[in-house]
PDB file of C-alpha atoms in Angstrom:
ATOM      1  CA  THR A  20     110.981 113.581 101.873  1.00 51.00           C
ATOM      2  CA  GLN A  21     110.650 113.072  98.149  1.00 54.00           C
ATOM      3  CA  LEU A  22     107.746 114.805  96.523  1.00 82.00           C
ATOM      4  CA  LEU A  23     106.073 113.980  93.262  1.00 92.00           C
ATOM      5  CA  GLU A  24     104.283 116.932  91.732  1.00 94.00           C
ATOM      6  CA  GLN A  25     101.681 116.319  89.080  1.00 96.00           C
ATOM      7  CA  SER A  26     100.333 118.860  86.629  1.00 96.00           C
ATOM      8  CA  PRO A  27      97.793 119.912  85.830  1.00 96.00           C
ATOM      9  CA  GLN A  28      95.855 119.313  89.017  1.00 95.00           C
ATOM     10  CA  PHE A  29      92.521 119.382  87.165  1.00 96.00           C
ATOM     11  CA  LEU A  30      91.708 118.934  83.497  1.00 96.00           C
ATOM     12  CA  SER A  31      88.340 119.071  81.762  1.00 97.00           C
ATOM     13  CA  ILE A  32      88.325 118.375  78.027  1.00 97.00           C
ATOM     14  CA  GLN A  33      85.976 117.372  75.245  1.00 97.00           C
ATOM     15  CA  GLU A  34      85.820 113.867  73.882  1.00 97.00           C
ATOM     16  CA  GLY A  35      88.339 113.374  71.090  1.00 97.00           C
ATOM     17  CA  GLU A  36      90.921 115.831  72.387  1.00 97.00           C
ATOM     18  CA  ASN A  37      94.483 114.904  73.293  1.00 97.00           C
ATOM     19  CA  LEU A  38      96.074 115.618  76.655  1.00 97.00           C
ATOM     20  CA  THR A  39      99.313 115.187  78.575  1.00 98.00           C
ATOM     21  CA  VAL A  40      99.763 114.798  82.318  1.00 98.00           C
ATOM     22  CA  TYR A  41     103.147 115.405  83.924  1.00 98.00           C
ATOM     23  CA  CYS A  42     104.809 113.944  86.981  1.00 97.00           C
ATOM     24  CA  ASN A  43     107.937 115.699  88.255  1.00 96.00           C
ATOM     25  CA  SER A  44     110.380 115.280  91.101  1.00 94.00           C
ATOM     26  CA  SER A  45     113.863 116.276  92.166  1.00 92.00           C
ATOM     27  CA  SER A  46     114.522 112.668  93.153  1.00 90.00           C
ATOM     28  CA  VAL A  47     115.771 109.902  90.908  1.00 92.00           C
ATOM     29  CA  PHE A  48     113.484 106.899  90.764  1.00 92.00           C
ATOM     30  CA  SER A  49     114.399 103.347  89.930  1.00 89.00           C
ATOM     31  CA  SER A  50     110.793 102.593  89.108  1.00 89.00           C
ATOM     32  CA  LEU A  51     107.736 104.692  88.347  1.00 92.00           C
ATOM     33  CA  GLN A  52     104.133 103.626  88.058  1.00 93.00           C
ATOM     34  CA  TRP A  53     100.950 105.213  86.758  1.00 97.00           C
ATOM     35  CA  TYR A  54      97.519 104.428  88.214  1.00 97.00           C
ATOM     36  CA  ARG A  55      93.949 105.412  87.417  1.00 97.00           C
ATOM     37  CA  GLN A  56      91.390 105.677  90.180  1.00 96.00           C
ATOM     38  CA  GLU A  57      87.651 105.954  89.690  1.00 94.00           C
ATOM     39  CA  PRO A  58      85.266 107.308  92.340  1.00 90.00           C
ATOM     40  CA  GLY A  59      84.630 104.837  95.129  1.00 91.00           C
ATOM     41  CA  GLU A  60      87.372 102.494  93.971  1.00 94.00           C
ATOM     42  CA  GLY A  61      91.027 101.938  94.701  1.00 96.00           C
ATOM     43  CA  PRO A  62      93.785 102.877  92.236  1.00 96.00           C
ATOM     44  CA  VAL A  63      94.419 100.435  89.403  1.00 96.00           C
ATOM     45  CA  LEU A  64      97.900 100.030  87.981  1.00 94.00           C
ATOM     46  CA  LEU A  65      98.257 101.055  84.332  1.00 96.00           C
ATOM     47  CA  VAL A  66     101.992 100.707  83.743  1.00 95.00           C
ATOM     48  CA  THR A  67     105.420 100.426  85.356  1.00 92.00           C
ATOM     49  CA  VAL A  68     108.518 102.000  83.778  1.00 93.00           C
ATOM     50  CA  VAL A  69     112.031 101.320  84.981  1.00 91.00           C
ATOM     51  CA  THR A  70     114.475 102.509  82.299  1.00 92.00           C
ATOM     52  CA  GLY A  71     115.346 106.146  81.596  1.00 94.00           C
ATOM     53  CA  GLY A  72     113.803 107.220  78.296  1.00 95.00           C
ATOM     54  CA  GLU A  73     111.471 104.231  78.247  1.00 96.00           C
ATOM     55  CA  VAL A  74     108.199 104.605  76.355  1.00 97.00           C
ATOM     56  CA  LYS A  75     105.258 102.268  76.849  1.00 97.00           C
ATOM     57  CA  LYS A  76     101.935 102.276  75.078  1.00 97.00           C
ATOM     58  CA  LEU A  77      98.615 100.990  76.322  1.00 95.00           C
ATOM     59  CA  LYS A  78      96.029 101.466  73.584  1.00 96.00           C
ATOM     60  CA  ARG A  79      95.522 105.250  73.422  1.00 97.00           C
ATOM     61  CA  LEU A  80      97.765 105.917  76.433  1.00 97.00           C
ATOM     62  CA  THR A  81     101.500 106.600  76.009  1.00 98.00           C
ATOM     63  CA  PHE A  82     103.785 106.677  79.037  1.00 97.00           C
ATOM     64  CA  GLN A  83     107.307 108.050  79.022  1.00 97.00           C
ATOM     65  CA  PHE A  84     109.985 107.919  81.710  1.00 96.00           C
ATOM     66  CA  GLY A  85     112.429 110.826  81.640  1.00 96.00           C
ATOM     67  CA  ASP A  86     116.031 110.182  80.640  1.00 95.00           C
ATOM     68  CA  ALA A  87     117.216 111.162  84.111  1.00 95.00           C
ATOM     69  CA  ARG A  88     114.433 109.122  85.755  1.00 94.00           C
ATOM     70  CA  LYS A  89     113.155 112.164  87.633  1.00 94.00           C
ATOM     71  CA  ASP A  90     109.998 112.763  85.649  1.00 95.00           C
ATOM     72  CA  SER A  91     107.351 111.045  83.593  1.00 97.00           C
ATOM     73  CA  SER A  92     104.461 111.899  81.325  1.00 97.00           C
ATOM     74  CA  LEU A  93     101.186 110.312  80.351  1.00 98.00           C
ATOM     75  CA  HIS A  94      99.699 111.228  76.981  1.00 98.00           C
ATOM     76  CA  ILE A  95      96.147 110.272  76.045  1.00 98.00           C
ATOM     77  CA  THR A  96      95.129 110.409  72.396  1.00 98.00           C
ATOM     78  CA  ALA A  97      91.501 110.997  71.451  1.00 98.00           C
ATOM     79  CA  ALA A  98      90.214 111.006  75.017  1.00 97.00           C
ATOM     80  CA  GLN A  99      86.937 109.254  75.753  1.00 97.00           C
ATOM     81  CA  PRO A 100      84.492 109.680  78.670  1.00 96.00           C
ATOM     82  CA  GLY A 101      85.703 106.337  79.998  1.00 95.00           C
ATOM     83  CA  ASP A 102      89.121 107.912  80.591  1.00 96.00           C
ATOM     84  CA  THR A 103      87.617 110.099  83.315  1.00 96.00           C
ATOM     85  CA  GLY A 104      89.267 109.560  86.681  1.00 96.00           C
ATOM     86  CA  LEU A 105      92.105 110.474  89.011  1.00 96.00           C
ATOM     87  CA  TYR A 106      95.507 109.732  87.494  1.00 97.00           C
ATOM     88  CA  LEU A 107      98.323 109.070  89.948  1.00 97.00           C
ATOM     89  CA  CYS A 108     102.014 108.566  89.445  1.00 97.00           C
ATOM     90  CA  ALA A 109     104.049 106.733  92.063  1.00 94.00           C
ATOM     91  CA  GLY A 110     107.815 106.462  92.305  1.00 92.00           C
ATOM     92  CA  SER A 111     110.179 104.187  94.147  1.00 89.00           C
ATOM     93  CA  THR A 112     113.789 105.061  94.865  1.00 83.00           C
ATOM     94  CA  SER A 113     116.600 102.565  94.675  1.00 73.00           C
ATOM     95  CA  GLY A 114     116.970 100.445  97.781  1.00 68.00           C
ATOM     96  CA  THR A 115     113.426 100.909  98.983  1.00 69.00           C
ATOM     97  CA  TYR A 116     110.321  98.914  98.347  1.00 72.00           C
ATOM     98  CA  LYS A 117     108.019 101.815  98.951  1.00 81.00           C
ATOM     99  CA  TYR A 118     106.158 103.810  96.324  1.00 88.00           C
ATOM    100  CA  ILE A 119     105.478 107.477  97.002  1.00 91.00           C
ATOM    101  CA  PHE A 120     102.360 108.712  95.254  1.00 94.00           C
ATOM    102  CA  GLY A 121     102.058 111.981  93.394  1.00 95.00           C
ATOM    103  CA  THR A 122      99.570 114.733  94.066  1.00 92.00           C
ATOM    104  CA  GLY A 123      97.165 113.450  91.392  1.00 95.00           C
ATOM    105  CA  THR A 124      95.515 114.811  88.236  1.00 96.00           C
ATOM    106  CA  ARG A 125      91.753 114.732  88.061  1.00 96.00           C
ATOM    107  CA  LEU A 126      90.595 114.302  84.453  1.00 97.00           C
ATOM    108  CA  LYS A 127      87.072 114.767  83.197  1.00 97.00           C
ATOM    109  CA  VAL A 128      86.255 113.962  79.600  1.00 97.00           C
ATOM    110  CA  LEU A 129      82.958 115.396  78.399  1.00 96.00           C
ATOM    111  CA  ALA A 130      80.891 113.622  75.767  1.00 94.00           C
TER     112      ALA A 130
ATOM    113  CA  GLU B 101      89.819  85.593  91.531  1.00 66.00           C
ATOM    114  CA  ALA B 102      88.530  87.767  94.353  1.00 82.00           C
ATOM    115  CA  GLY B 103      90.209  91.104  94.820  1.00 93.00           C
ATOM    116  CA  VAL B 104      91.171  92.865  98.021  1.00 97.00           C
ATOM    117  CA  VAL B 105      88.141  93.075 100.285  1.00 97.00           C
ATOM    118  CA  GLN B 106      87.629  95.894 102.764  1.00 98.00           C
ATOM    119  CA  SER B 107      84.902  96.555 105.260  1.00 97.00           C
ATOM    120  CA  PRO B 108      83.044  98.584 106.131  1.00 97.00           C
ATOM    121  CA  ARG B 109      82.835 100.690 102.961  1.00 97.00           C
ATOM    122  CA  TYR B 110      81.618 103.717 104.896  1.00 97.00           C
ATOM    123  CA  LYS B 111      81.827 104.720 108.539  1.00 97.00           C
ATOM    124  CA  ILE B 112      80.552 107.813 110.317  1.00 98.00           C
ATOM    125  CA  ILE B 113      81.569 108.370 113.922  1.00 97.00           C
ATOM    126  CA  GLU B 114      81.748 111.118 116.503  1.00 97.00           C
ATOM    127  CA  LYS B 115      85.184 112.471 117.386  1.00 96.00           C
ATOM    128  CA  LYS B 116      86.937 110.708 120.247  1.00 96.00           C
ATOM    129  CA  GLN B 117      85.210 107.421 119.374  1.00 97.00           C
ATOM    130  CA  PRO B 118      87.208 104.345 118.321  1.00 97.00           C
ATOM    131  CA  VAL B 119      86.942 102.842 114.834  1.00 98.00           C
ATOM    132  CA  ALA B 120      88.352  99.769 113.113  1.00 98.00           C
ATOM    133  CA  PHE B 121      88.805  98.813 109.490  1.00 98.00           C
ATOM    134  CA  TRP B 122      89.252  95.298 108.157  1.00 97.00           C
ATOM    135  CA  CYS B 123      91.118  94.080 105.102  1.00 98.00           C
ATOM    136  CA  ASN B 124      91.290  90.668 103.436  1.00 97.00           C
ATOM    137  CA  PRO B 125      94.079  90.609 100.836  1.00 96.00           C
ATOM    138  CA  ILE B 126      94.245  88.542  97.685  1.00 94.00           C
ATOM    139  CA  SER B 127      94.971  84.912  98.506  1.00 92.00           C
ATOM    140  CA  GLY B 128      98.677  84.171  98.530  1.00 90.00           C
ATOM    141  CA  HIS B 129      99.775  87.797  98.755  1.00 92.00           C
ATOM    142  CA  ASN B 130     102.424  88.129 101.435  1.00 91.00           C
ATOM    143  CA  THR B 131     102.706  91.908 101.436  1.00 92.00           C
ATOM    144  CA  LEU B 132      99.899  94.088 102.760  1.00 94.00           C
ATOM    145  CA  TYR B 133      99.703  97.874 102.839  1.00 95.00           C
ATOM    146  CA  TRP B 134      97.472 100.387 104.556  1.00 97.00           C
ATOM    147  CA  TYR B 135      97.204 103.828 102.967  1.00 97.00           C
ATOM    148  CA  LEU B 136      95.386 107.021 103.867  1.00 97.00           C
ATOM    149  CA  GLN B 137      93.960 109.092 101.014  1.00 96.00           C
ATOM    150  CA  ASN B 138      92.600 112.592 101.398  1.00 94.00           C
ATOM    151  CA  LEU B 139      90.109 113.843  98.838  1.00 89.00           C
ATOM    152  CA  GLY B 140      91.650 114.395  95.418  1.00 85.00           C
ATOM    153  CA  GLN B 141      95.165 113.523  96.591  1.00 90.00           C
ATOM    154  CA  GLY B 142      97.455 110.543  96.275  1.00 93.00           C
ATOM    155  CA  PRO B 143      97.515 107.758  98.870  1.00 95.00           C
ATOM    156  CA  GLU B 144     100.020 108.023 101.720  1.00 95.00           C
ATOM    157  CA  LEU B 145     101.491 104.848 103.165  1.00 94.00           C
ATOM    158  CA  LEU B 146     100.676 104.194 106.816  1.00 96.00           C
ATOM    159  CA  ILE B 147     102.121 100.726 107.296  1.00 95.00           C
ATOM    160  CA  ARG B 148     103.454  97.788 105.285  1.00 93.00           C
ATOM    161  CA  TYR B 149     103.442  94.145 106.366  1.00 93.00           C
ATOM    162  CA  GLU B 150     105.555  91.294 105.112  1.00 91.00           C
ATOM    163  CA  ASN B 151     103.505  88.305 106.272  1.00 91.00           C
ATOM    164  CA  GLU B 152     102.731  89.116 109.906  1.00 92.00           C
ATOM    165  CA  GLU B 153     105.674  91.484 110.432  1.00 92.00           C
ATOM    166  CA  ALA B 154     105.241  95.249 110.210  1.00 92.00           C
ATOM    167  CA  VAL B 155     108.354  96.212 108.233  1.00 89.00           C
ATOM    168  CA  ASP B 156     107.547  99.883 107.659  1.00 89.00           C
ATOM    169  CA  ASP B 157     105.335 101.781 110.093  1.00 91.00           C
ATOM    170  CA  SER B 158     107.286 105.025 110.095  1.00 88.00           C
ATOM    171  CA  GLN B 159     104.273 107.011 108.874  1.00 90.00           C
ATOM    172  CA  LEU B 160     101.777 105.513 111.302  1.00 93.00           C
ATOM    173  CA  PRO B 161     100.718 107.967 114.070  1.00 92.00           C
ATOM    174  CA  LYS B 162     101.270 105.510 116.848  1.00 91.00           C
ATOM    175  CA  ASP B 163      99.653 107.597 119.551  1.00 94.00           C
ATOM    176  CA  ARG B 164      96.220 106.856 118.127  1.00 96.00           C
ATOM    177  CA  PHE B 165      96.642 104.395 115.263  1.00 97.00           C
ATOM    178  CA  SER B 166      97.393 100.697 115.557  1.00 96.00           C
ATOM    179  CA  ALA B 167      97.386  97.806 113.145  1.00 97.00           C
ATOM    180  CA  GLU B 168      97.729  94.061 113.278  1.00 95.00           C
ATOM    181  CA  ARG B 169      98.042  91.122 110.923  1.00 95.00           C
ATOM    182  CA  LEU B 170      98.094  88.237 113.344  1.00 83.00           C
ATOM    183  CA  LYS B 171      98.159  85.229 111.015  1.00 87.00           C
ATOM    184  CA  GLY B 172      99.752  86.947 108.051  1.00 85.00           C
ATOM    185  CA  VAL B 173      96.479  87.131 106.147  1.00 92.00           C
ATOM    186  CA  ASP B 174      93.709  89.514 107.253  1.00 96.00           C
ATOM    187  CA  SER B 175      94.588  92.841 108.796  1.00 97.00           C
ATOM    188  CA  THR B 176      92.870  95.379 111.012  1.00 97.00           C
ATOM    189  CA  LEU B 177      93.625  99.080 111.297  1.00 98.00           C
ATOM    190  CA  LYS B 178      92.326 100.867 114.374  1.00 98.00           C
ATOM    191  CA  ILE B 179      92.046 104.505 115.398  1.00 97.00           C
ATOM    192  CA  GLN B 180      91.435 105.389 119.016  1.00 97.00           C
ATOM    193  CA  PRO B 181      90.378 108.069 119.644  1.00 96.00           C
ATOM    194  CA  ALA B 182      89.401 109.457 116.240  1.00 97.00           C
ATOM    195  CA  GLU B 183      89.911 113.132 115.472  1.00 96.00           C
ATOM    196  CA  LEU B 184      88.211 115.375 112.919  1.00 96.00           C
ATOM    197  CA  GLY B 185      91.357 115.348 110.772  1.00 95.00           C
ATOM    198  CA  ASP B 186      91.188 111.585 110.407  1.00 97.00           C
ATOM    199  CA  SER B 187      88.316 111.913 107.947  1.00 97.00           C
ATOM    200  CA  ALA B 188      89.657 110.307 104.771  1.00 97.00           C
ATOM    201  CA  VAL B 189      89.572 107.128 102.723  1.00 97.00           C
ATOM    202  CA  TYR B 190      91.607 104.259 104.148  1.00 98.00           C
ATOM    203  CA  LEU B 191      92.887 101.960 101.431  1.00 98.00           C
ATOM    204  CA  CYS B 192      94.283  98.485 101.792  1.00 98.00           C
ATOM    205  CA  ALA B 193      96.486  96.939  99.113  1.00 96.00           C
ATOM    206  CA  SER B 194      98.315  93.668  98.700  1.00 94.00           C
ATOM    207  CA  SER B 195     101.065  92.288  96.496  1.00 91.00           C
ATOM    208  CA  LEU B 196     102.700  88.907  96.003  1.00 87.00           C
ATOM    209  CA  ALA B 197     105.946  90.129  97.539  1.00 73.00           C
ATOM    210  CA  ARG B 198     107.849  93.296  98.099  1.00 67.00           C
ATOM    211  CA  GLY B 199     109.970  94.578  95.290  1.00 63.00           C
ATOM    212  CA  GLN B 200     110.068  97.381  92.882  1.00 57.00           C
ATOM    213  CA  GLY B 201     107.641  96.896  90.066  1.00 57.00           C
ATOM    214  CA  ASN B 202     105.641  94.390  92.059  1.00 75.00           C
ATOM    215  CA  THR B 203     101.987  95.129  91.388  1.00 86.00           C
ATOM    216  CA  GLN B 204      99.909  96.417  94.273  1.00 91.00           C
ATOM    217  CA  TYR B 205      96.227  95.562  94.109  1.00 94.00           C
ATOM    218  CA  PHE B 206      94.022  97.993  95.969  1.00 96.00           C
ATOM    219  CA  GLY B 207      90.736  97.442  97.693  1.00 97.00           C
ATOM    220  CA  PRO B 208      87.833  99.901  97.305  1.00 97.00           C
ATOM    221  CA  GLY B 209      88.662 101.623 100.581  1.00 97.00           C
ATOM    222  CA  THR B 210      86.745 102.634 103.686  1.00 98.00           C
ATOM    223  CA  ARG B 211      85.506 106.199 103.723  1.00 97.00           C
ATOM    224  CA  LEU B 212      85.665 107.536 107.273  1.00 98.00           C
ATOM    225  CA  THR B 213      83.811 110.641 108.348  1.00 97.00           C
ATOM    226  CA  VAL B 214      84.517 111.995 111.824  1.00 97.00           C
ATOM    227  CA  LEU B 215      81.923 114.474 113.107  1.00 96.00           C
TER     228      LEU B 215
END
């Protein structure tokens, strides 16, 4: 069973700081997604990456897919309290239509 | 456009009792998913439907869990009998079709507490 490990598990930072969340696996993924989930809500898709080495930006969020397509990172610049939430990566291996979710990173940004 | 609707939002039951969750996906979405999410962890797929056919139920504990999507639209997930370890959030999601990169839209979930 493939396993997606995220680090750190918890992160509490001050507003304005930068942070990076990592998503690692021993499996190769054909597609990897990042979600944010707020309390009492379902996850919301932020981005999908499919090419090794791909970098995508969404305002202050930068997503990178590893060259070998086994890992990914999410970098947030100048974090704001509105960025608070549970960040989840999810990977899909070639030939399947199923996304396996990572263990999650809970981020809290203090004003 | 309305999102994925789930009900109830919260449910508290005694162990060994039955419980059912309902999901109405986004209109026109052929693929429907049920996930289980424990506190602070990522969702785990229970079952995936393509229209009314369950195409992946390998993670569904079939001794106590069942699901149906009779007309290829709404779906119901049932647990009978519930156990203490079933306490979790049950999420429903839908997408236009299967396929890598196809966006899954999640409902708010049903939080189940088994006492």
